[in-house]
Amino acid sequence: MKTIVRNIFTGIMLFGTVALVNGQFLAASDTSESSVRKYQGIINSNKDLVEFIEQLLLQKGLPKHLRNLALIESHFDKNITSGAGAVGVWQLMTAHANQYGLAEHQRTDVYKSTKTAVISLANLYKKYNNWVTVVAAYNCGEGNVAKAMQAAGSSQYHEFYKYLPGETVNHVKKYLNACYATGELQSVLNNYNSARINKVFFEDGNRKATGAALSETEINAGFSLSVIADELDVKVDEILAWNPGITEELQRKGESSFYLPTDLMPDFLLRKNKILTRSIKENAGAGIQP
């Protein structure tokens, strides 16, 4: 399987916090100490709100790094209004808010606007299957993304981004910079590459993971991928496709982000302790260090 993954990664490789995709780089554009301090300072100044946002994201099975979208949209200021008329922590336009049953004046309501944003982000992920494109669509709208994809003849952000508004491209860059500052950039890039590999693996439509939206959690080196696969009734190859490079990351760091299709994640979380116990027992029986 490692050989298969390596072959598929020709032109789709990870170097630290950089994704090399067909010769083009998708990476943080500002990794300066001042940039990191700026983003971390804003988060630290809004701890209660950040924790609230992260909790709602987790309840929906979405990754915590999406809190960085509110970070770059508004700096968590519920009273801010953009020149285009976007309002609140999530900078919702009236039409966008109304689409999800949120009244215009409720856009400054942190609880209601966050619930709306979370549902919107989940729906966008079901459509695009990677967070980079989701951030772009959130900024400029699905219509502009569709036009860019058509112009580029590709559904891959690194190929169609040049047809997006410059503001949107800069917005994605800000998001990647914020994720670098919060130590989550690699997770975002892994997710982007995972979506690409899923397309390669499952484009024939014969595998259950075709077009699957992925949810994120964390696992440590005590987990056996073969035990996870057995408990969830999937193949190890599928787990590796959803989680490229995970074996090496677990060996190097002892922990890793772990992605599963959204419909499988609840089963995994329910069985997580059982899976870990079984993994440790079977690894010990085979003389394998966790």
mmCIF file of C-alpha atoms in Angstrom:
data_model
loop_
_atom_site.group_PDB
_atom_site.id
_atom_site.type_symbol
_atom_site.label_atom_id
_atom_site.label_comp_id
_atom_site.label_asym_id
_atom_site.label_seq_id
_atom_site.Cartn_x
_atom_site.Cartn_y
_atom_site.Cartn_z
ATOM 1 C CA MET A 1 0.000 0.000 0.000
ATOM 2 C CA LYS A 2 2.896 2.373 0.708
ATOM 3 C CA THR A 3 4.042 1.901 -2.899
ATOM 4 C CA ILE A 4 0.550 2.701 -4.178
ATOM 5 C CA VAL A 5 0.359 5.842 -2.088
ATOM 6 C CA ARG A 6 3.804 6.949 -3.228
ATOM 7 C CA ASN A 7 2.824 6.530 -6.865
ATOM 8 C CA ILE A 8 -0.372 8.488 -6.372
ATOM 9 C CA PHE A 9 1.604 11.193 -4.594
ATOM 10 C CA THR A 10 3.571 11.922 -7.769
ATOM 11 C CA GLY A 11 2.867 15.617 -8.032
ATOM 12 C CA ILE A 12 0.887 15.494 -4.747
ATOM 13 C CA MET A 13 3.423 15.585 -1.943
ATOM 14 C CA LEU A 14 3.766 17.093 1.520
ATOM 15 C CA PHE A 15 6.874 18.925 2.669
ATOM 16 C CA GLY A 16 6.461 20.098 6.261
ATOM 17 C CA THR A 17 3.648 22.614 6.097
ATOM 18 C CA VAL A 18 3.595 22.855 2.293
ATOM 19 C CA ALA A 19 1.528 20.857 -0.167
ATOM 20 C CA LEU A 20 3.180 20.430 -3.575
ATOM 21 C CA VAL A 21 0.394 19.838 -6.056
ATOM 22 C CA ASN A 22 1.292 19.401 -9.716
ATOM 23 C CA GLY A 23 4.299 21.660 -9.321
ATOM 24 C CA GLN A 24 2.382 24.453 -7.547
ATOM 25 C CA PHE A 25 2.560 25.238 -3.863
ATOM 26 C CA LEU A 26 -0.373 25.575 -1.517
ATOM 27 C CA ALA A 27 1.110 26.963 1.678
ATOM 28 C CA ALA A 28 1.111 29.703 4.257
ATOM 29 C CA SER A 29 2.355 32.912 2.653
ATOM 30 C CA ASP A 30 3.263 34.611 5.939
ATOM 31 C CA THR A 31 4.932 32.541 8.648
ATOM 32 C CA SER A 32 6.580 35.500 10.345
ATOM 33 C CA GLU A 33 6.674 35.741 14.116
ATOM 34 C CA SER A 34 4.614 38.941 13.986
ATOM 35 C CA SER A 35 1.877 37.223 11.974
ATOM 36 C CA VAL A 36 1.760 34.283 14.370
ATOM 37 C CA ARG A 37 1.632 36.604 17.385
ATOM 38 C CA LYS A 38 -1.156 38.644 15.799
ATOM 39 C CA TYR A 39 -3.442 35.677 15.189
ATOM 40 C CA GLN A 40 -2.683 34.025 18.512
ATOM 41 C CA GLY A 41 -3.253 37.312 20.316
ATOM 42 C CA ILE A 42 -6.716 37.749 18.800
ATOM 43 C CA ILE A 43 -7.660 34.193 19.792
ATOM 44 C CA ASN A 44 -6.348 34.629 23.338
ATOM 45 C CA SER A 45 -8.314 37.867 23.694
ATOM 46 C CA ASN A 46 -11.537 36.066 22.765
ATOM 47 C CA LYS A 47 -11.118 32.765 24.607
ATOM 48 C CA ASP A 48 -14.733 32.359 25.718
ATOM 49 C CA LEU A 49 -16.119 33.008 22.244
ATOM 50 C CA VAL A 50 -13.489 30.786 20.626
ATOM 51 C CA GLU A 51 -14.345 27.904 22.962
ATOM 52 C CA PHE A 52 -18.046 28.367 22.194
ATOM 53 C CA ILE A 53 -17.406 28.290 18.437
ATOM 54 C CA GLU A 54 -15.179 25.220 18.712
ATOM 55 C CA GLN A 55 -17.830 23.389 20.730
ATOM 56 C CA LEU A 56 -20.500 23.987 18.084
ATOM 57 C CA LEU A 57 -18.086 22.889 15.368
ATOM 58 C CA LEU A 58 -17.282 19.666 17.203
ATOM 59 C CA GLN A 59 -20.973 18.953 17.790
ATOM 60 C CA LYS A 60 -21.443 19.043 14.015
ATOM 61 C CA GLY A 61 -18.369 16.864 13.435
ATOM 62 C CA LEU A 62 -16.374 19.736 11.944
ATOM 63 C CA PRO A 63 -12.710 20.531 12.689
ATOM 64 C CA LYS A 64 -11.824 23.210 15.216
ATOM 65 C CA HIS A 65 -9.593 25.033 12.726
ATOM 66 C CA LEU A 66 -12.763 26.483 11.160
ATOM 67 C CA ARG A 67 -12.767 28.905 14.079
ATOM 68 C CA ASN A 68 -10.017 30.589 12.056
ATOM 69 C CA LEU A 69 -12.595 31.561 9.442
ATOM 70 C CA ALA A 70 -14.307 33.798 11.998
ATOM 71 C CA LEU A 71 -10.842 34.976 13.035
ATOM 72 C CA ILE A 72 -9.985 36.298 9.572
ATOM 73 C CA GLU A 73 -13.538 37.387 8.762
ATOM 74 C CA SER A 74 -14.117 39.629 11.770
ATOM 75 C CA HIS A 75 -11.456 39.143 14.470
ATOM 76 C CA PHE A 76 -14.464 37.782 16.432
ATOM 77 C CA ASP A 77 -16.117 41.225 16.476
ATOM 78 C CA LYS A 78 -19.911 40.687 16.379
ATOM 79 C CA ASN A 79 -20.608 44.332 15.583
ATOM 80 C CA ILE A 80 -18.394 44.688 12.526
ATOM 81 C CA THR A 81 -19.913 45.462 9.105
ATOM 82 C CA SER A 82 -18.010 45.174 5.845
ATOM 83 C CA GLY A 83 -18.226 47.571 2.940
ATOM 84 C CA ALA A 84 -20.277 44.976 1.075
ATOM 85 C CA GLY A 85 -22.796 44.744 3.906
ATOM 86 C CA ALA A 86 -21.620 41.532 5.564
ATOM 87 C CA VAL A 87 -22.305 41.604 9.310
ATOM 88 C CA GLY A 88 -21.146 39.923 12.486
ATOM 89 C CA VAL A 89 -18.558 37.406 13.633
ATOM 90 C CA TRP A 90 -19.101 35.284 10.513
ATOM 91 C CA GLN A 91 -19.635 38.240 8.152
ATOM 92 C CA LEU A 92 -22.922 36.904 6.823
ATOM 93 C CA MET A 93 -24.634 38.646 3.936
ATOM 94 C CA THR A 94 -28.392 39.065 4.243
ATOM 95 C CA ALA A 95 -29.148 36.561 1.462
ATOM 96 C CA HIS A 96 -26.802 33.996 2.964
ATOM 97 C CA ALA A 97 -28.367 34.405 6.395
ATOM 98 C CA ASN A 98 -31.908 34.216 5.033
ATOM 99 C CA GLN A 99 -31.047 31.033 3.177
ATOM 100 C CA TYR A 100 -30.689 29.339 6.563
ATOM 101 C CA GLY A 101 -33.612 31.058 8.261
ATOM 102 C CA LEU A 102 -31.545 33.726 10.016
ATOM 103 C CA ALA A 103 -33.135 37.167 10.005
ATOM 104 C CA GLU A 104 -31.047 40.148 8.928
ATOM 105 C CA HIS A 105 -30.899 41.626 12.435
ATOM 106 C CA GLN A 106 -29.844 38.269 13.929
ATOM 107 C CA ARG A 107 -26.483 38.331 12.181
ATOM 108 C CA THR A 108 -24.982 40.027 15.240
ATOM 109 C CA ASP A 109 -26.361 37.283 17.505
ATOM 110 C CA VAL A 110 -23.254 35.215 18.213
ATOM 111 C CA TYR A 111 -25.130 32.005 19.037
ATOM 112 C CA LYS A 112 -27.604 32.076 16.135
ATOM 113 C CA SER A 113 -25.079 33.297 13.565
ATOM 114 C CA THR A 114 -22.549 30.648 14.604
ATOM 115 C CA LYS A 115 -25.167 27.898 14.286
ATOM 116 C CA THR A 116 -25.976 29.220 10.820
ATOM 117 C CA ALA A 117 -22.313 29.397 9.803
ATOM 118 C CA VAL A 118 -21.640 25.849 11.046
ATOM 119 C CA ILE A 119 -24.557 24.418 9.063
ATOM 120 C CA SER A 120 -23.456 26.377 5.996
ATOM 121 C CA LEU A 121 -19.869 25.126 6.298
ATOM 122 C CA ALA A 122 -21.040 21.529 6.713
ATOM 123 C CA ASN A 123 -23.141 21.834 3.558
ATOM 124 C CA LEU A 124 -20.259 23.350 1.617
ATOM 125 C CA TYR A 125 -18.000 20.511 2.723
ATOM 126 C CA LYS A 126 -20.498 17.926 1.491
ATOM 127 C CA LYS A 127 -20.279 19.635 -1.883
ATOM 128 C CA TYR A 128 -16.536 20.282 -2.190
ATOM 129 C CA ASN A 129 -14.964 17.700 0.157
ATOM 130 C CA ASN A 130 -12.015 19.902 1.166
ATOM 131 C CA TRP A 131 -11.691 22.893 3.456
ATOM 132 C CA VAL A 132 -9.626 25.049 1.102
ATOM 133 C CA THR A 133 -12.415 25.175 -1.475
ATOM 134 C CA VAL A 134 -14.987 25.610 1.307
ATOM 135 C CA VAL A 135 -13.210 28.759 2.520
ATOM 136 C CA ALA A 136 -13.125 30.095 -1.045
ATOM 137 C CA ALA A 137 -16.829 29.398 -1.595
ATOM 138 C CA TYR A 138 -17.750 30.927 1.748
ATOM 139 C CA ASN A 139 -16.045 34.125 0.665
ATOM 140 C CA CYS A 140 -17.181 34.563 -2.936
ATOM 141 C CA GLY A 141 -20.184 32.240 -3.261
ATOM 142 C CA GLU A 142 -20.769 28.892 -4.906
ATOM 143 C CA GLY A 143 -21.635 30.550 -8.219
ATOM 144 C CA ASN A 144 -18.197 32.130 -8.568
ATOM 145 C CA VAL A 145 -16.517 28.872 -7.619
ATOM 146 C CA ALA A 146 -18.566 27.023 -10.259
ATOM 147 C CA LYS A 147 -17.540 29.580 -12.905
ATOM 148 C CA ALA A 148 -13.877 29.275 -11.909
ATOM 149 C CA MET A 149 -14.023 25.477 -12.060
ATOM 150 C CA GLN A 150 -15.622 25.642 -15.496
ATOM 151 C CA ALA A 151 -13.032 28.107 -16.773
ATOM 152 C CA ALA A 152 -10.168 25.961 -15.469
ATOM 153 C CA GLY A 153 -11.744 22.671 -16.472
ATOM 154 C CA SER A 154 -10.950 21.376 -13.001
ATOM 155 C CA SER A 155 -12.541 21.036 -9.564
ATOM 156 C CA GLN A 156 -9.133 21.369 -7.845
ATOM 157 C CA TYR A 157 -8.495 24.681 -6.076
ATOM 158 C CA HIS A 158 -4.826 24.856 -7.069
ATOM 159 C CA GLU A 159 -5.954 24.802 -10.697
ATOM 160 C CA PHE A 160 -9.086 26.995 -10.667
ATOM 161 C CA TYR A 161 -8.018 29.612 -8.074
ATOM 162 C CA LYS A 162 -6.603 31.897 -10.804
ATOM 163 C CA TYR A 163 -10.169 32.442 -12.061
ATOM 164 C CA LEU A 164 -11.477 33.527 -8.645
ATOM 165 C CA PRO A 165 -11.707 37.151 -7.455
ATOM 166 C CA GLY A 166 -8.405 38.387 -6.057
ATOM 167 C CA GLU A 167 -10.090 39.081 -2.721
ATOM 168 C CA THR A 168 -11.045 35.407 -2.431
ATOM 169 C CA VAL A 169 -7.542 34.176 -3.240
ATOM 170 C CA ASN A 170 -6.181 36.512 -0.557
ATOM 171 C CA HIS A 171 -8.845 35.260 1.841
ATOM 172 C CA VAL A 172 -7.687 31.674 1.378
ATOM 173 C CA LYS A 173 -4.098 32.809 1.943
ATOM 174 C CA LYS A 174 -5.136 34.494 5.188
ATOM 175 C CA TYR A 175 -6.868 31.309 6.279
ATOM 176 C CA LEU A 176 -3.760 29.234 5.639
ATOM 177 C CA ASN A 177 -1.662 31.805 7.516
ATOM 178 C CA ALA A 178 -4.065 31.675 10.471
ATOM 179 C CA CYS A 179 -3.953 27.868 10.472
ATOM 180 C CA TYR A 180 -0.160 28.029 10.458
ATOM 181 C CA ALA A 181 -0.324 30.301 13.504
ATOM 182 C CA THR A 182 -2.617 27.860 15.336
ATOM 183 C CA GLY A 183 -0.561 24.803 14.371
ATOM 184 C CA GLU A 184 -3.310 23.354 12.150
ATOM 185 C CA LEU A 185 -2.023 24.047 8.652
ATOM 186 C CA GLN A 186 -0.802 20.500 8.110
ATOM 187 C CA SER A 187 -4.262 19.186 8.954
ATOM 188 C CA VAL A 188 -5.818 21.466 6.324
ATOM 189 C CA LEU A 189 -3.262 20.418 3.694
ATOM 190 C CA ASN A 190 -3.668 16.734 4.549
ATOM 191 C CA ASN A 191 -7.401 17.148 4.087
ATOM 192 C CA TYR A 192 -6.878 18.814 0.694
ATOM 193 C CA ASN A 193 -4.604 16.034 -0.513
ATOM 194 C CA SER A 194 -6.894 13.380 0.963
ATOM 195 C CA ALA A 195 -9.751 14.717 -1.152
ATOM 196 C CA ARG A 196 -7.537 14.525 -4.245
ATOM 197 C CA ILE A 197 -6.460 10.968 -3.486
ATOM 198 C CA ASN A 198 -10.050 9.925 -2.843
ATOM 199 C CA LYS A 199 -10.809 11.128 -6.337
ATOM 200 C CA VAL A 200 -8.015 8.960 -7.753
ATOM 201 C CA PHE A 201 -8.954 5.904 -5.699
ATOM 202 C CA PHE A 202 -12.706 6.042 -5.960
ATOM 203 C CA GLU A 203 -13.521 7.801 -9.224
ATOM 204 C CA ASP A 204 -14.863 4.533 -10.661
ATOM 205 C CA GLY A 205 -17.775 4.856 -8.229
ATOM 206 C CA ASN A 206 -17.439 1.282 -7.002
ATOM 207 C CA ARG A 207 -16.124 2.036 -3.531
ATOM 208 C CA LYS A 208 -18.253 3.103 -0.597
ATOM 209 C CA ALA A 209 -16.089 6.176 0.028
ATOM 210 C CA THR A 210 -16.928 7.827 -3.295
ATOM 211 C CA GLY A 211 -17.516 11.506 -2.742
ATOM 212 C CA ALA A 212 -17.502 11.039 1.019
ATOM 213 C CA ALA A 213 -17.289 14.109 3.208
ATOM 214 C CA LEU A 214 -14.607 13.655 5.841
ATOM 215 C CA SER A 215 -14.777 14.432 9.556
ATOM 216 C CA GLU A 216 -11.696 14.892 11.725
ATOM 217 C CA THR A 217 -10.621 13.581 15.120
ATOM 218 C CA GLU A 218 -7.300 12.700 16.751
ATOM 219 C CA ILE A 219 -5.640 9.331 17.387
ATOM 220 C CA ASN A 220 -2.332 8.314 18.946
ATOM 221 C CA ALA A 221 0.195 5.654 18.062
ATOM 222 C CA GLY A 222 -1.584 3.116 20.265
ATOM 223 C CA PHE A 223 -4.254 2.669 17.599
ATOM 224 C CA SER A 224 -3.842 -0.065 15.002
ATOM 225 C CA LEU A 225 -5.149 0.905 11.572
ATOM 226 C CA SER A 226 -5.972 -2.731 10.857
ATOM 227 C CA VAL A 227 -8.086 -2.948 14.014
ATOM 228 C CA ILE A 228 -9.872 0.295 13.109
ATOM 229 C CA ALA A 229 -10.562 -1.083 9.636
ATOM 230 C CA ASP A 230 -11.874 -4.356 11.036
ATOM 231 C CA GLU A 231 -14.138 -2.675 13.584
ATOM 232 C CA LEU A 232 -15.596 -0.287 10.978
ATOM 233 C CA ASP A 233 -15.815 -2.926 8.222
ATOM 234 C CA VAL A 234 -13.648 -1.023 5.763
ATOM 235 C CA LYS A 235 -10.318 -1.799 4.135
ATOM 236 C CA VAL A 236 -6.990 -0.549 5.444
ATOM 237 C CA ASP A 237 -6.324 0.858 1.970
ATOM 238 C CA GLU A 238 -9.367 3.090 2.365
ATOM 239 C CA ILE A 239 -8.151 4.384 5.730
ATOM 240 C CA LEU A 240 -4.750 5.157 4.199
ATOM 241 C CA ALA A 241 -6.440 6.965 1.311
ATOM 242 C CA TRP A 242 -8.423 9.124 3.718
ATOM 243 C CA ASN A 243 -5.268 9.681 5.795
ATOM 244 C CA PRO A 244 -2.204 9.936 3.541
ATOM 245 C CA GLY A 245 1.068 9.822 5.458
ATOM 246 C CA ILE A 246 -0.604 8.878 8.741
ATOM 247 C CA THR A 247 1.640 5.866 9.408
ATOM 248 C CA GLU A 248 4.771 7.993 9.201
ATOM 249 C CA GLU A 249 3.208 10.794 11.270
ATOM 250 C CA LEU A 250 2.172 8.393 14.046
ATOM 251 C CA GLN A 251 5.682 6.959 14.121
ATOM 252 C CA ARG A 252 7.284 10.412 14.143
ATOM 253 C CA LYS A 253 4.954 12.352 16.474
ATOM 254 C CA GLY A 254 3.047 9.643 18.316
ATOM 255 C CA GLU A 255 -0.258 11.257 17.336
ATOM 256 C CA SER A 256 -2.065 12.462 14.240
ATOM 257 C CA SER A 257 -5.247 13.975 12.906
ATOM 258 C CA PHE A 258 -7.507 11.173 11.724
ATOM 259 C CA TYR A 259 -10.104 11.467 8.985
ATOM 260 C CA LEU A 260 -13.112 9.270 8.302
ATOM 261 C CA PRO A 261 -16.219 9.737 6.151
ATOM 262 C CA THR A 262 -18.797 11.654 8.144
ATOM 263 C CA ASP A 263 -21.147 8.668 8.275
ATOM 264 C CA LEU A 264 -18.422 6.457 9.795
ATOM 265 C CA MET A 265 -17.077 8.903 12.368
ATOM 266 C CA PRO A 266 -19.870 8.393 14.957
ATOM 267 C CA ASP A 267 -19.242 4.615 14.927
ATOM 268 C CA PHE A 268 -15.540 5.180 15.450
ATOM 269 C CA LEU A 269 -16.068 7.596 18.335
ATOM 270 C CA LEU A 270 -18.494 5.199 20.021
ATOM 271 C CA ARG A 271 -16.003 2.330 19.742
ATOM 272 C CA LYS A 272 -12.856 4.385 20.251
ATOM 273 C CA ASN A 273 -11.967 2.995 23.682
ATOM 274 C CA LYS A 274 -12.719 -0.563 22.589
ATOM 275 C CA ILE A 275 -10.607 -0.111 19.451
ATOM 276 C CA LEU A 276 -7.699 1.274 21.456
ATOM 277 C CA THR A 277 -7.861 -1.554 24.005
ATOM 278 C CA ARG A 278 -7.972 -4.171 21.258
ATOM 279 C CA SER A 279 -5.158 -2.425 19.347
ATOM 280 C CA ILE A 280 -2.852 -2.407 22.368
ATOM 281 C CA LYS A 281 -3.660 -6.046 23.149
ATOM 282 C CA GLU A 282 -3.061 -7.248 19.585
ATOM 283 C CA ASN A 283 0.080 -5.169 19.176
ATOM 284 C CA ALA A 284 1.438 -6.594 22.448
ATOM 285 C CA GLY A 285 0.581 -10.125 21.338
ATOM 286 C CA ALA A 286 2.418 -9.590 18.079
ATOM 287 C CA GLY A 287 5.396 -8.013 19.849
ATOM 288 C CA ILE A 288 4.744 -4.639 18.214
ATOM 289 C CA GLN A 289 5.445 -1.433 20.074
ATOM 290 C CA PRO A 290 2.396 0.952 19.908
#
